[in-house]
C-alpha cells in the first residue's frame, strides 16, 4: 500500500480538508509539511463543523498527527486551536499530536512586520498578516527561533538578541517601536512547557512508522499556484506548496510522499490579489460564490470565482507529479445551462497552453474557452458515479482529458460520506 500526498492544484480552497478527513479513515498517520496557520481546512463530520488552520486534519479522528519541520508555527495560535477543538470534544494529547522539534516559530514581531509591510506597500500581495512570510525569511536567514530552543533558556537569550538586531532596523524603517527582548523571552518561557510537551524528532517518528508499514497521509496547505517558485509570483505564499515539499518538510525523503492526489475544484477560485484570467464578475460568478459559499475559513475574505481553468490545472499536474485528482464541488455547477472551460491563453497575438512566468503576461492573459452543455439535475449528495446525469459525467470526463490526469475521488457535498471513490489512492 502506498503513502498518499494531498496537494491543492489551484489557488487553494479546493476542499482539501474534507478529502484529507475522508482519507484519514484509512491512514495511520497524518502529516502537515508546509505553511502556517494562514490556510483553513473545514471538516464536516456527522453534521458537526471543525475549522482547523494549523492542526493536521487527522486529529479529529484521533490519528497520529504530525506538524513537520517545513511548517512555521505560531505557538500561541497552536495552543488556542488545541483549546478550541477540545471544546468541541476532541482531546489533543502528546500521544496524538507530534510537533517537529526543528520547526521554526512565528513570533509577535513577525505579525507586526507582515501587517506593516502590507499597509505601506503600493502593490498589495494579499497576505493574511499572520507573520508567515517574515518567519520564513528568518528561517532561511538562519536567525529563527525553533521549537527546540524553548528547552534551552540560556541559549535562547542570545538568539533573541541576534534576531532583534535584524528586526530593529526593519521596525524603525516602518515606524514600529523596537521589540523588547526581555518581554519576548518571558512570553516564550511562559508557553515553553506546553509546547515542548508535543515536541519530538518528527522525522524519526515518521521513519519508524514507515518501517512498521503504517499508511502515511501528507496534508498540503494552500495551493500549487501559490507556490513560491511555481505560483503566480509575487502573489504567492512564502513556502513551497507542491508535492515535492512533502519530503523536505517532513524529513521522509523523496520516496516517502507516494501517490500524489491533487485536489481540484470544479470551477476556479482565488483569495486576495493576483492574476485570474477566468474571473467572472457577472451572474455566473455570483452563483458560484453564493452556492459554493466562497468565503475564507480563517480570514472571512470573499473568494473571487470563475470558470474551470484546465491550463492551470494541467500545469499543476506536471509540477506536482499528480497521479490522480479529487474533483470537488461538482454540485455547485447544478442549474447552469452552459459551462465554460479555459483551454488556452491569448496574450497579444500568441495563444499559449501554459501560464507564463512574467507578471505582465500573466496580467494580460485572456482565456480561450471551450463550451460544454450544463445540467439541471442535482448532483448534490451523489455517492455513486452512476447517480450522476449524463452531462455531469461528460464534464468530468472532459476535465480528465484536458488536464491529463484521472479523477480518483469525486466530492458532491461538504459531508464526508458524499464522496465517490473511483480509484483508490492508497493502492498506489
CSV table of N, CA, C and O in Angstrom, one decimal, residues 223-233 236-237 239-242 319:
chain,number,residue,atom,x,y,z
A,223,UNK,N,-2.4,26.2,-2.2
A,223,UNK,CA,-2.5,25.5,-3.5
A,223,UNK,C,-1.2,25.7,-4.3
A,223,UNK,O,-0.4,26.5,-4.0
A,224,UNK,N,-1.0,24.8,-5.3
A,224,UNK,CA,0.2,24.8,-6.1
A,224,UNK,C,0.5,26.2,-6.8
A,224,UNK,O,1.6,26.5,-7.0
A,225,UNK,N,-0.6,26.9,-7.1
A,225,UNK,CA,-0.4,28.2,-7.8
A,225,UNK,C,0.0,29.3,-6.9
A,225,UNK,O,0.2,30.4,-7.3
A,226,UNK,N,0.1,28.9,-5.6
A,226,UNK,CA,0.6,29.9,-4.6
A,226,UNK,C,2.0,29.5,-4.2
A,226,UNK,O,2.6,30.1,-3.3
A,227,UNK,N,2.6,28.5,-4.8
A,227,UNK,CA,4.0,28.1,-4.5
A,227,UNK,C,4.9,29.2,-4.8
A,227,UNK,O,4.8,29.9,-5.8
A,228,UNK,N,5.9,29.4,-3.9
A,228,UNK,CA,6.8,30.5,-4.0
A,228,UNK,C,7.7,30.4,-5.3
A,228,UNK,O,8.2,31.4,-5.8
A,229,UNK,N,7.9,29.2,-5.8
A,229,UNK,CA,8.6,29.0,-7.1
A,229,UNK,C,7.7,28.9,-8.3
A,229,UNK,O,8.0,29.5,-9.3
A,230,UNK,N,6.6,28.2,-8.2
A,230,UNK,CA,5.8,27.8,-9.3
A,230,UNK,C,4.5,28.5,-9.4
A,230,UNK,O,3.7,28.3,-10.4
A,231,UNK,N,4.2,29.4,-8.5
A,231,UNK,CA,2.9,30.1,-8.5
A,231,UNK,C,3.0,31.4,-9.2
A,231,UNK,O,4.0,31.7,-9.9
A,232,UNK,N,1.9,32.2,-9.1
A,232,UNK,CA,1.8,33.5,-9.8
A,232,UNK,C,2.5,34.6,-9.0
A,232,UNK,O,2.0,35.5,-8.4
A,233,UNK,N,3.9,34.4,-9.0
A,233,UNK,CA,4.8,35.3,-8.2
A,233,UNK,C,4.7,36.7,-8.7
A,233,UNK,O,4.6,37.0,-9.9
A,236,UNK,N,2.0,35.1,-4.2
A,236,UNK,CA,2.1,33.7,-3.7
A,236,UNK,C,2.3,33.7,-2.2
A,236,UNK,O,2.4,34.7,-1.6
A,237,UNK,N,2.4,32.5,-1.7
A,237,UNK,CA,2.7,32.4,-0.3
A,237,UNK,C,4.3,32.3,-0.2
A,237,UNK,O,5.0,32.4,-1.2
A,239,UNK,N,6.1,29.7,1.0
A,239,UNK,CA,6.7,28.3,1.1
A,239,UNK,C,6.4,27.6,-0.2
A,239,UNK,O,5.6,28.0,-1.0
A,240,UNK,N,7.1,26.5,-0.3
A,240,UNK,CA,6.8,25.6,-1.4
A,240,UNK,C,5.6,24.7,-1.1
A,240,UNK,O,5.5,24.0,-0.1
A,241,UNK,N,4.5,24.8,-1.9
A,241,UNK,CA,3.3,24.1,-1.6
A,241,UNK,C,3.1,22.9,-2.5
A,241,UNK,O,2.1,22.2,-2.3
A,242,UNK,N,4.0,22.6,-3.4
A,242,UNK,CA,3.9,21.5,-4.3
A,242,UNK,C,4.3,20.2,-3.5
A,242,UNK,O,4.9,20.2,-2.5
A,319,UNK,N,3.9,19.9,-12.4
A,319,UNK,CA,4.9,20.3,-11.4
A,319,UNK,C,4.8,19.5,-10.1
A,319,UNK,O,5.7,19.4,-9.3
